[in-house]
Amino acid sequence: MGYGCCSFLHKHITTSVYFTAFWELQLRSRSLLTFHGSASMAVRALTRGLLGFRYSRAATVASPCGGHHYVTAPSVKPPQPQADDVTEKILNQPLEKPDFFRVAELFSLKDLFDARVHLGHKKGCRHRLMEPYLYGCRLDHDIIDLDQTMEHLQLALNFTAHIAYRGGIILFVSRRRQFGHLVETTAKDCGEYAHTRYWQGGLLTNANIQYGPGVRLPDLIIFLSTLNNVFQQHVGIRDAAKMNIPTVGVVDSNCNPSLVTYPVPGNDDTPAAVELYCRLFKMTINRAKDRRKQMELLHGLSAPTSQTS
Amino acid sequence: MAGSRLERFGTVFTRVRDLIRSGVIKPKEKPLWYDVYKTFPPKRAPLHVKPVTSPFAKKQGIVPEIFYSEDKIRTGFYEQYGRGLRALDLSKSNFVSTCQRFVDKYRELKSHGMLDNSSLFEETAKALLKEGIILRRRGAPPTTSVRSWDGMCACVSFFGADGRGNDPRGSPATSVEHNQMDYLRT
């Protein structure tokens, strides 16, 4: 099976989808192939991944890849009802407060305005489903309602933070070549994944065949731009809805927001705006992960060797 | 893992909820995001909306046009003085353009209430000259300045199509839409 996978891997190198594979024997002893996009040193990483794929089979403890490692799933621990209860408590405590991670203080309306988030496209490009999110039209130039954007962004960041807190896999997607590198570095900085290249048709829907059986799919997909290079809706939105994966997406005035779970109406073309979004997502994810580590230390779950404070 | 790939029926949440309710997905296997979505649902359920095929269905909420009362003054300014000598620097958020200074001065003089509308224009220009801003006239002086909202855009586009015959810099004529934006941008 290993060699069969390798031939698939070669095929995917040429179509420029990059990933590394590693075994994790402590869970239910099934292989997990996860996404990992990196802008440079792809071939070296891939060969290292391939070698690691073959030699780390004997390893009993999986090393974290890109700073991301799985912490949830109560079935990991040997049967200890106390540990289970504590994990349950850790998972449910943030749900009691409306803004447990205080994401609302990360941005203000002035920040959005200065980053030119309110600038939409021209009237002719307007999508009819975006009309409720528009403030008005100034000489045929659509202006997005920033009050609504504030609320939507707060909901989206809050959701992202909770997913990151629970150890979910987050995939950043953007088909804008101008921001490809930025999105990839953002993903790398928060220890999550990015896919800014050509989206193969069966990436989510045919993952078990394309990447091997038992692939873990992302738990959240964040679209920094919901359009692809030919101004049609990105296939990933429909695919995520098919695979029951929630999505967070920045929808501009020419995008279709109907299938996006947590749309954020805003400008997706200006570098200042996209940099703002990337910064906000990075900060929320890092905040959520740090909070998780804190909570585990507080409840005494973590092993003493992994203390980072 | 069981799933339901019908993205056009219901939302992601409703499908998973029904699968859990019917027992296809065990409570232990429930997805990570399920509880979070339940506690913090989005403002609008992400239902698929069918694309409208017939060209007759046009009755939707209209997006309002944004106009300000100062736009009247701005049209007058751009009719008379063209694009202005100083370029607009949009990278600074506190930048005040020549047109904006004209508008502010106009409103100041109007609030004094001593002059009437026809001479206010000249008085504002003179006041700005005193402050050191030179305004160079372009084309013929306005005979009938249009003061209605509908006429305003038509008036502006008329001048845009003319090009700038008196512009000493001789910049090439750009598209009509670009001129429209230029003329009324503050």
Coordinates of C-alpha atoms in Angstrom, one line a residue:
Chain A
M1 CA 0.0 0.0 0.0
G2 CA 2.9 2.3 0.7
Y3 CA 4.3 2.0 -2.8
G4 CA 0.9 2.5 -4.3
C5 CA 0.6 5.7 -2.4
C6 CA 4.0 6.8 -3.6
S7 CA 3.0 6.6 -7.3
F8 CA 0.0 8.8 -6.5
L9 CA 2.3 11.2 -4.7
H10 CA 4.5 11.6 -7.9
K11 CA 1.4 12.4 -9.9
H12 CA 0.5 15.1 -7.5
I13 CA 3.9 16.7 -7.4
T14 CA 3.6 17.6 -11.1
T15 CA 0.2 19.1 -10.6
S16 CA 1.8 21.1 -7.8
V17 CA -0.2 20.0 -4.8
Y18 CA 2.2 19.7 -1.9
F19 CA 1.7 17.6 1.2
T20 CA 3.6 15.5 3.7
A21 CA 2.4 12.2 5.2
F22 CA 3.2 10.8 8.6
W23 CA 1.9 7.9 10.8
E24 CA 0.3 8.3 14.2
L25 CA 0.1 5.1 16.0
Q26 CA -1.3 6.3 19.3
L27 CA -4.7 7.0 17.9
R28 CA -7.0 4.4 16.4
S29 CA -3.9 3.1 14.4
R30 CA -5.0 4.4 11.1
S31 CA -2.9 6.5 8.8
L32 CA -3.6 10.2 8.5
L33 CA -2.6 12.2 5.5
T34 CA -3.0 15.9 6.1
F35 CA -2.7 18.9 3.9
H36 CA 0.4 21.1 4.2
G37 CA 1.0 23.8 1.7
S38 CA 4.4 25.6 1.6
A39 CA 5.6 28.1 -0.9
S40 CA 9.2 27.2 -1.3
M41 CA 11.5 24.1 -0.7
A42 CA 8.6 22.0 -1.8
V43 CA 10.6 19.2 -3.4
R44 CA 12.9 18.9 -0.5
A45 CA 10.0 18.9 2.0
L46 CA 8.3 16.3 -0.1
T47 CA 11.3 14.0 -0.3
R48 CA 11.8 14.4 3.4
G49 CA 8.2 13.6 3.8
L50 CA 8.4 10.5 1.6
L51 CA 11.4 9.3 3.6
G52 CA 9.7 10.1 6.8
F53 CA 6.7 8.2 5.6
R54 CA 8.7 5.1 5.3
Y55 CA 11.0 5.4 8.3
S56 CA 8.7 6.8 10.9
R57 CA 6.5 3.7 10.9
A58 CA 8.4 2.4 13.8
A59 CA 8.0 5.6 15.8
T60 CA 5.5 5.3 18.6
V61 CA 5.0 9.0 19.1
A62 CA 4.2 11.2 16.2
S63 CA 6.2 14.4 15.9
P64 CA 4.2 17.6 15.3
C65 CA 4.2 18.8 11.7
G66 CA 4.4 22.5 11.3
G67 CA 3.5 23.1 14.9
H68 CA 0.1 21.5 14.6
H69 CA -0.7 18.4 16.6
Y70 CA -3.9 16.8 17.6
V71 CA -5.0 17.2 21.2
T72 CA -8.7 16.3 21.2
A73 CA -10.5 12.9 21.1
P74 CA -11.0 11.6 24.6
S75 CA -10.4 8.1 23.3
V76 CA -6.7 8.9 23.1
K77 CA -6.2 8.5 26.8
P78 CA -6.2 5.1 28.5
P79 CA -9.5 4.5 30.2
Q80 CA -9.6 7.3 32.8
P81 CA -13.1 8.7 33.5
Q82 CA -11.6 11.7 35.3
A83 CA -9.5 12.7 32.3
D84 CA -12.6 12.4 30.1
D85 CA -14.6 14.6 32.4
V86 CA -11.8 17.2 32.5
T87 CA -11.5 17.2 28.7
E88 CA -15.3 17.6 28.4
K89 CA -15.1 20.5 30.8
I90 CA -12.3 22.1 28.9
L91 CA -14.2 21.8 25.7
N92 CA -17.5 23.1 26.9
Q93 CA -16.3 26.0 29.1
P94 CA -15.6 28.4 26.2
L95 CA -19.1 27.9 24.9
E96 CA -20.7 29.5 27.9
K97 CA -19.4 33.0 27.2
P98 CA -20.4 35.0 24.1
D99 CA -16.8 36.1 23.4
F100 CA -14.6 33.8 25.3
F101 CA -11.5 34.6 23.2
R102 CA -12.3 38.4 23.1
V103 CA -12.0 38.6 19.3
A104 CA -14.1 41.7 19.2
E105 CA -11.1 43.7 20.6
L106 CA -8.8 42.7 17.8
F107 CA -10.4 45.1 15.3
S108 CA -12.4 48.3 15.1
L109 CA -14.6 49.9 12.5
K110 CA -11.8 52.5 11.8
D111 CA -9.4 49.7 11.1
L112 CA -11.8 48.2 8.6
F113 CA -12.3 51.6 7.0
D114 CA -8.6 52.4 6.8
A115 CA -7.9 49.1 5.2
R116 CA -10.6 50.0 2.5
V117 CA -12.8 47.0 3.4
H118 CA -15.9 49.0 2.5
L119 CA -15.0 49.4 -1.2
G120 CA -16.9 47.0 -3.4
H121 CA -17.0 46.6 -7.2
K122 CA -19.0 48.6 -9.7
K123 CA -22.7 48.4 -10.0
G124 CA -22.6 46.2 -13.0
C125 CA -20.6 43.5 -11.2
R126 CA -23.0 43.3 -8.3
H127 CA -24.3 40.0 -7.2
R128 CA -28.0 40.2 -6.3
L129 CA -27.5 38.2 -3.1
M130 CA -25.0 40.8 -1.9
E131 CA -27.5 43.6 -1.9
P132 CA -28.5 43.2 1.7
Y133 CA -24.9 43.7 2.7
L134 CA -24.4 46.9 0.8
Y135 CA -24.6 50.4 2.4
G136 CA -25.2 52.1 -0.9
C137 CA -23.8 53.0 -4.3
R138 CA -21.7 56.1 -4.8
L139 CA -21.6 56.9 -8.5
D140 CA -21.9 53.3 -9.5
H141 CA -19.3 52.2 -7.0
D142 CA -20.7 49.8 -4.4
I143 CA -20.0 50.5 -0.8
I144 CA -20.2 47.6 1.7
D145 CA -22.0 48.3 5.0
L146 CA -19.2 48.2 7.6
D147 CA -21.6 47.8 10.5
Q148 CA -22.8 44.5 9.2
T149 CA -19.2 43.6 8.3
M150 CA -18.2 44.1 12.0
E151 CA -20.9 41.7 13.2
H152 CA -20.2 39.1 10.6
L153 CA -16.4 39.3 11.2
Q154 CA -16.9 39.0 14.9
L155 CA -19.0 35.8 14.4
A156 CA -16.5 34.4 11.9
L157 CA -13.5 35.0 14.1
N158 CA -15.2 33.6 17.1
F159 CA -16.1 30.4 15.2
T160 CA -12.5 30.1 14.0
A161 CA -11.2 30.6 17.5
H162 CA -13.4 27.8 18.8
I163 CA -12.4 25.4 16.1
A164 CA -8.7 26.1 16.7
Y165 CA -9.3 25.7 20.4
R166 CA -10.7 22.2 19.8
G167 CA -7.7 21.3 17.7
G168 CA -9.5 21.4 14.3
I169 CA -7.7 21.5 11.0
I170 CA -8.1 24.9 9.3
L171 CA -7.5 25.3 5.6
F172 CA -6.9 28.7 4.0
V173 CA -7.9 28.9 0.4
S174 CA -7.4 31.8 -2.0
R175 CA -7.0 31.6 -5.7
R176 CA -5.7 35.2 -6.0
R177 CA -2.1 34.9 -7.2
Q178 CA -1.3 38.4 -5.8
F179 CA -1.9 37.1 -2.2
G180 CA -0.8 33.5 -2.6
H181 CA 2.4 33.9 -0.7
L182 CA 0.8 36.0 2.0
V183 CA -1.9 33.3 2.6
E184 CA 0.7 30.6 2.7
T185 CA 2.9 32.4 5.2
T186 CA -0.2 33.2 7.3
A187 CA -1.1 29.5 7.4
K188 CA 2.5 28.6 8.3
D189 CA 2.6 31.2 11.1
C190 CA -0.4 29.8 12.9
G191 CA 0.4 26.2 12.3
E192 CA -2.5 25.5 9.9
Y193 CA -2.8 24.7 6.2
A194 CA -3.2 26.6 3.0
H195 CA -4.2 25.7 -0.6
T196 CA -3.5 28.6 -3.0
R197 CA -3.0 26.6 -6.2
Y198 CA -5.2 24.9 -8.7
W199 CA -8.0 23.1 -6.9
Q200 CA -8.3 19.6 -8.3
G201 CA -11.9 18.4 -8.7
G202 CA -11.8 15.6 -6.2
L203 CA -9.7 17.2 -3.5
L204 CA -12.4 17.0 -0.9
T205 CA -15.0 14.8 -2.5
N206 CA -12.5 12.1 -3.7
A207 CA -9.9 12.5 -1.0
N208 CA -9.9 8.9 0.0
I209 CA -8.8 7.8 -3.5
Q210 CA -6.6 10.7 -4.3
Y211 CA -4.7 10.7 -1.0
G212 CA -5.2 7.2 0.4
P213 CA -7.8 5.8 2.7
G214 CA -8.6 7.5 6.0
V215 CA -7.7 11.0 5.2
R216 CA -8.6 13.6 7.8
L217 CA -10.4 16.4 6.0
P218 CA -10.3 20.0 7.3
D219 CA -12.7 21.0 10.0
L220 CA -13.0 24.6 8.7
I221 CA -12.1 26.2 5.4
I222 CA -11.3 29.9 5.3
F223 CA -11.7 31.6 1.9
L224 CA -9.7 34.8 1.6
S225 CA -11.4 35.2 -1.8
T226 CA -14.4 33.1 -2.9
L227 CA -13.8 33.5 -6.6
N228 CA -11.3 31.6 -8.8
N229 CA -9.2 33.0 -11.5
V230 CA -12.1 33.2 -14.0
F231 CA -14.5 35.1 -11.7
Q232 CA -16.6 32.1 -11.0
Q233 CA -17.4 30.8 -7.5
H234 CA -14.6 28.7 -6.2
V235 CA -15.3 24.9 -6.3
G236 CA -14.2 24.6 -2.7
I237 CA -17.3 26.3 -1.4
R238 CA -19.7 23.8 -3.0
D239 CA -17.4 20.9 -2.1
A240 CA -17.2 22.0 1.5
A241 CA -20.9 22.2 1.7
K242 CA -21.1 18.7 0.2
M243 CA -18.7 17.3 2.7
N244 CA -20.4 19.0 5.6
I245 CA -17.4 21.3 6.4
P246 CA -18.3 24.8 7.6
T247 CA -16.7 27.7 5.7
V248 CA -15.7 31.2 6.5
G249 CA -15.4 33.4 3.5
V250 CA -14.7 37.0 2.6
V251 CA -17.4 37.9 0.1
D252 CA -17.0 40.9 -2.1
S253 CA -19.9 42.6 -3.9
N254 CA -19.5 40.3 -6.9
C255 CA -19.5 37.0 -5.0
N256 CA -22.3 34.6 -4.0
P257 CA -22.6 34.4 -0.2
S258 CA -25.4 31.8 -0.1
L259 CA -23.4 28.7 0.6
V260 CA -20.7 30.2 2.8
T261 CA -21.5 29.3 6.4
Y262 CA -20.0 32.5 8.0
P263 CA -19.7 35.1 5.2
V264 CA -17.8 38.3 5.9
P265 CA -18.9 41.0 3.4
G266 CA -15.8 43.0 2.5
N267 CA -13.2 43.9 -0.1
D268 CA -11.0 41.0 -1.2
D269 CA -9.0 42.8 -3.8
T270 CA -7.0 45.5 -2.0
P271 CA -3.7 44.3 -0.4
A272 CA -4.4 46.4 2.7
A273 CA -7.7 44.6 3.3
V274 CA -6.3 41.1 2.7
E275 CA -3.4 41.8 5.0
L276 CA -5.8 42.8 7.6
Y277 CA -7.9 39.6 7.3
C278 CA -4.7 37.4 7.4
R279 CA -3.5 39.2 10.4
L280 CA -6.8 38.9 12.2
F281 CA -7.2 35.2 11.5
K282 CA -3.6 34.5 12.5
M283 CA -4.1 36.3 15.8
T284 CA -7.3 34.5 16.6
I285 CA -6.0 31.1 15.8
N286 CA -2.8 31.6 17.9
R287 CA -4.8 33.1 20.7
A288 CA -7.1 30.1 20.7
K289 CA -4.3 27.6 20.7
D290 CA -2.5 29.4 23.5
R291 CA -5.7 29.4 25.5
R292 CA -6.0 25.7 25.0
K293 CA -2.6 25.1 26.3
Q294 CA -3.3 27.3 29.3
M295 CA -6.5 25.4 30.1
E296 CA -4.8 22.1 29.9
L297 CA -2.0 23.2 32.2
L298 CA -4.6 24.6 34.6
H299 CA -6.4 21.3 34.7
G300 CA -3.2 19.4 34.9
L301 CA -3.8 17.4 31.8
S302 CA -0.6 18.1 29.9
A303 CA 2.6 16.1 30.5
P304 CA 5.3 18.0 32.5
T305 CA 7.7 17.9 29.5
S306 CA 5.5 20.0 27.3
Q307 CA 5.3 23.0 29.6
T308 CA 6.0 26.1 27.5
S309 CA 5.1 28.9 29.9
Chain B
M1 CA -17.7 8.5 8.2
A2 CA -21.2 8.8 7.0
G3 CA -22.2 12.1 5.3
S4 CA -24.8 13.7 3.2
R5 CA -23.6 15.4 0.0
L6 CA -26.7 17.3 -0.8
E7 CA -25.5 20.9 -0.7
R8 CA -28.7 22.2 -2.2
F9 CA -31.0 20.9 0.6
G10 CA -30.8 22.5 4.0
T11 CA -27.6 23.7 5.6
V12 CA -24.5 21.9 6.7
F13 CA -25.8 22.0 10.2
T14 CA -29.3 20.7 9.5
R15 CA -28.0 17.8 7.6
V16 CA -25.5 16.7 10.3
R17 CA -28.2 17.3 13.0
D18 CA -30.6 15.0 11.2
L19 CA -28.0 12.4 10.6
I20 CA -27.2 12.4 14.3
R21 CA -30.9 12.3 15.2
S22 CA -31.5 9.3 13.0
G23 CA -28.5 7.5 14.4
V24 CA -26.3 7.4 11.2
I25 CA -23.6 9.4 12.9
K26 CA -22.9 8.3 16.5
P27 CA -22.8 11.0 19.2
K28 CA -19.1 10.1 19.7
E29 CA -18.4 10.7 16.1
K30 CA -20.1 14.0 15.9
P31 CA -18.0 16.7 14.1
L32 CA -15.8 19.1 15.9
W33 CA -17.7 22.2 14.8
Y34 CA -21.2 20.9 15.6
D35 CA -21.4 22.2 19.2
V36 CA -19.8 25.5 18.2
Y37 CA -22.2 26.1 15.4
K38 CA -25.1 25.2 17.7
T39 CA -24.0 27.8 20.3
F40 CA -23.0 30.5 17.8
P41 CA -25.1 30.1 14.7
P42 CA -24.5 32.5 11.8
K43 CA -26.9 35.5 11.1
R44 CA -28.3 33.8 8.1
A45 CA -28.6 30.0 7.6
P46 CA -26.3 29.1 4.7
L47 CA -29.0 27.8 2.5
H48 CA -28.4 27.4 -1.2
V49 CA -30.3 30.0 -3.2
K50 CA -31.4 29.0 -6.7
P51 CA -30.1 31.2 -9.4
V52 CA -32.8 33.3 -11.1
T53 CA -33.1 32.2 -14.7
S54 CA -36.0 34.3 -16.0
P55 CA -35.1 37.9 -16.9
F56 CA -38.5 39.2 -15.6
A57 CA -37.8 38.7 -11.9
K58 CA -36.1 42.0 -11.1
K59 CA -38.0 43.0 -8.0
Q60 CA -35.4 43.1 -5.3
G61 CA -34.4 45.6 -2.6
I62 CA -32.8 48.6 -4.3
V63 CA -29.4 49.7 -3.2
P64 CA -29.7 53.4 -2.4
E65 CA -27.5 55.9 -4.2
I66 CA -25.2 57.9 -1.9
F67 CA -25.3 61.6 -2.4
Y68 CA -24.5 64.5 -0.1
S69 CA -25.7 68.0 0.0
E70 CA -22.1 69.2 -0.7
D71 CA -22.2 67.4 -4.0
K72 CA -24.0 70.4 -5.5
I73 CA -21.1 72.6 -4.5
R74 CA -18.6 70.1 -5.8
T75 CA -20.3 69.9 -9.2
G76 CA -20.1 73.7 -9.5
F77 CA -16.5 73.6 -8.6
Y78 CA -15.5 71.0 -11.1
E79 CA -17.5 72.5 -13.8
Q80 CA -15.7 75.8 -13.4
Y81 CA -12.2 74.8 -12.4
G82 CA -11.7 71.4 -13.9
R83 CA -9.8 68.8 -11.9
G84 CA -7.9 71.2 -9.8
L85 CA -4.2 71.8 -9.8
R86 CA -3.3 69.7 -6.8
A87 CA -3.5 65.9 -7.2
L88 CA -5.6 64.0 -4.7
D89 CA -3.5 61.9 -2.3
L90 CA -5.8 59.1 -1.2
S91 CA -3.3 57.2 0.9
K92 CA -3.7 59.8 3.7
S93 CA -7.0 59.5 5.5
N94 CA -6.9 63.2 6.7
F95 CA -6.1 64.6 3.3
V96 CA -8.0 67.7 2.3
S97 CA -8.3 68.4 -1.4
T98 CA -8.7 71.7 -3.1
C99 CA -12.4 70.9 -3.8
Q100 CA -13.0 70.1 -0.2
R101 CA -11.4 73.4 1.0
F102 CA -13.7 75.1 -1.5
V103 CA -16.7 73.3 -0.1
D104 CA -15.8 74.2 3.5
K105 CA -15.2 77.8 2.6
Y106 CA -18.5 78.0 0.7
R107 CA -20.4 76.6 3.7
E108 CA -18.7 78.9 6.0
L109 CA -19.7 81.9 3.9
K110 CA -23.2 80.6 3.5
S111 CA -23.6 80.2 7.3
H112 CA -22.7 83.9 7.7
G113 CA -25.9 84.4 5.6
M114 CA -25.0 87.8 4.1
L115 CA -24.4 86.8 0.4
D116 CA -26.8 85.2 -2.0
N117 CA -26.2 82.1 -4.1
S118 CA -25.0 83.6 -7.3
S119 CA -22.2 85.6 -5.8
L120 CA -21.3 83.0 -3.2
F121 CA -19.2 81.2 -5.8
E122 CA -17.1 84.2 -6.7
E123 CA -16.8 85.2 -3.0
T124 CA -15.5 81.7 -2.1
A125 CA -13.0 81.8 -4.9
K126 CA -11.8 85.2 -3.7
A127 CA -11.5 84.0 -0.2
L128 CA -9.4 81.0 -1.3
L129 CA -7.2 83.3 -3.3
K130 CA -6.6 85.2 -0.1
E131 CA -5.4 82.0 1.5
G132 CA -3.1 81.4 -1.3
I133 CA -4.9 78.8 -3.4
I134 CA -5.0 79.8 -7.1
L135 CA -8.0 78.4 -9.0
R136 CA -7.6 78.3 -12.7
R137 CA -10.8 78.4 -14.8
R138 CA -11.5 75.9 -17.4
G139 CA -13.8 76.4 -20.4
A140 CA -16.6 78.8 -20.5
P141 CA -18.1 80.1 -17.2
P142 CA -21.2 78.1 -16.3
T143 CA -24.3 79.7 -17.7
T144 CA -26.9 77.2 -16.3
S145 CA -25.5 75.1 -13.6
V146 CA -27.7 72.1 -13.1
R147 CA -28.8 71.6 -9.5
S148 CA -30.8 68.5 -9.6
W149 CA -29.5 65.0 -8.7
D150 CA -30.5 63.4 -12.1
G151 CA -29.1 66.2 -14.0
M152 CA -25.8 66.2 -12.1
C153 CA -24.4 63.0 -13.5
A154 CA -25.6 63.9 -17.0
C155 CA -23.9 67.3 -16.6
V156 CA -20.7 65.8 -15.5
S157 CA -20.6 63.1 -18.2
F158 CA -21.2 65.9 -20.8
F159 CA -18.1 67.7 -19.7
G160 CA -16.2 64.4 -19.5
A161 CA -17.0 63.6 -23.0
D162 CA -15.7 67.0 -24.1
G163 CA -12.2 66.3 -23.0
R164 CA -10.2 69.1 -21.5
G165 CA -9.6 71.6 -24.2
N166 CA -8.2 74.3 -21.9
D167 CA -6.0 72.0 -19.8
P168 CA -2.5 73.4 -20.1
R169 CA -1.0 70.0 -19.1
G170 CA -2.6 68.4 -22.2
S171 CA -3.2 65.1 -20.5
P172 CA -4.8 62.5 -22.7
A173 CA -8.6 62.1 -22.4
T174 CA -9.5 59.1 -20.3
S175 CA -12.8 57.2 -20.3
V176 CA -16.1 58.9 -19.4
E177 CA -16.5 56.7 -16.3
H178 CA -13.1 57.7 -14.9
N179 CA -14.0 61.3 -15.4
Q180 CA -17.3 60.9 -13.5
M181 CA -15.5 59.4 -10.5
D182 CA -12.8 62.1 -10.7
Y183 CA -15.1 65.0 -10.7
L184 CA -17.1 64.1 -7.7
R185 CA -14.5 62.4 -5.6
T186 CA -13.6 64.5 -2.5

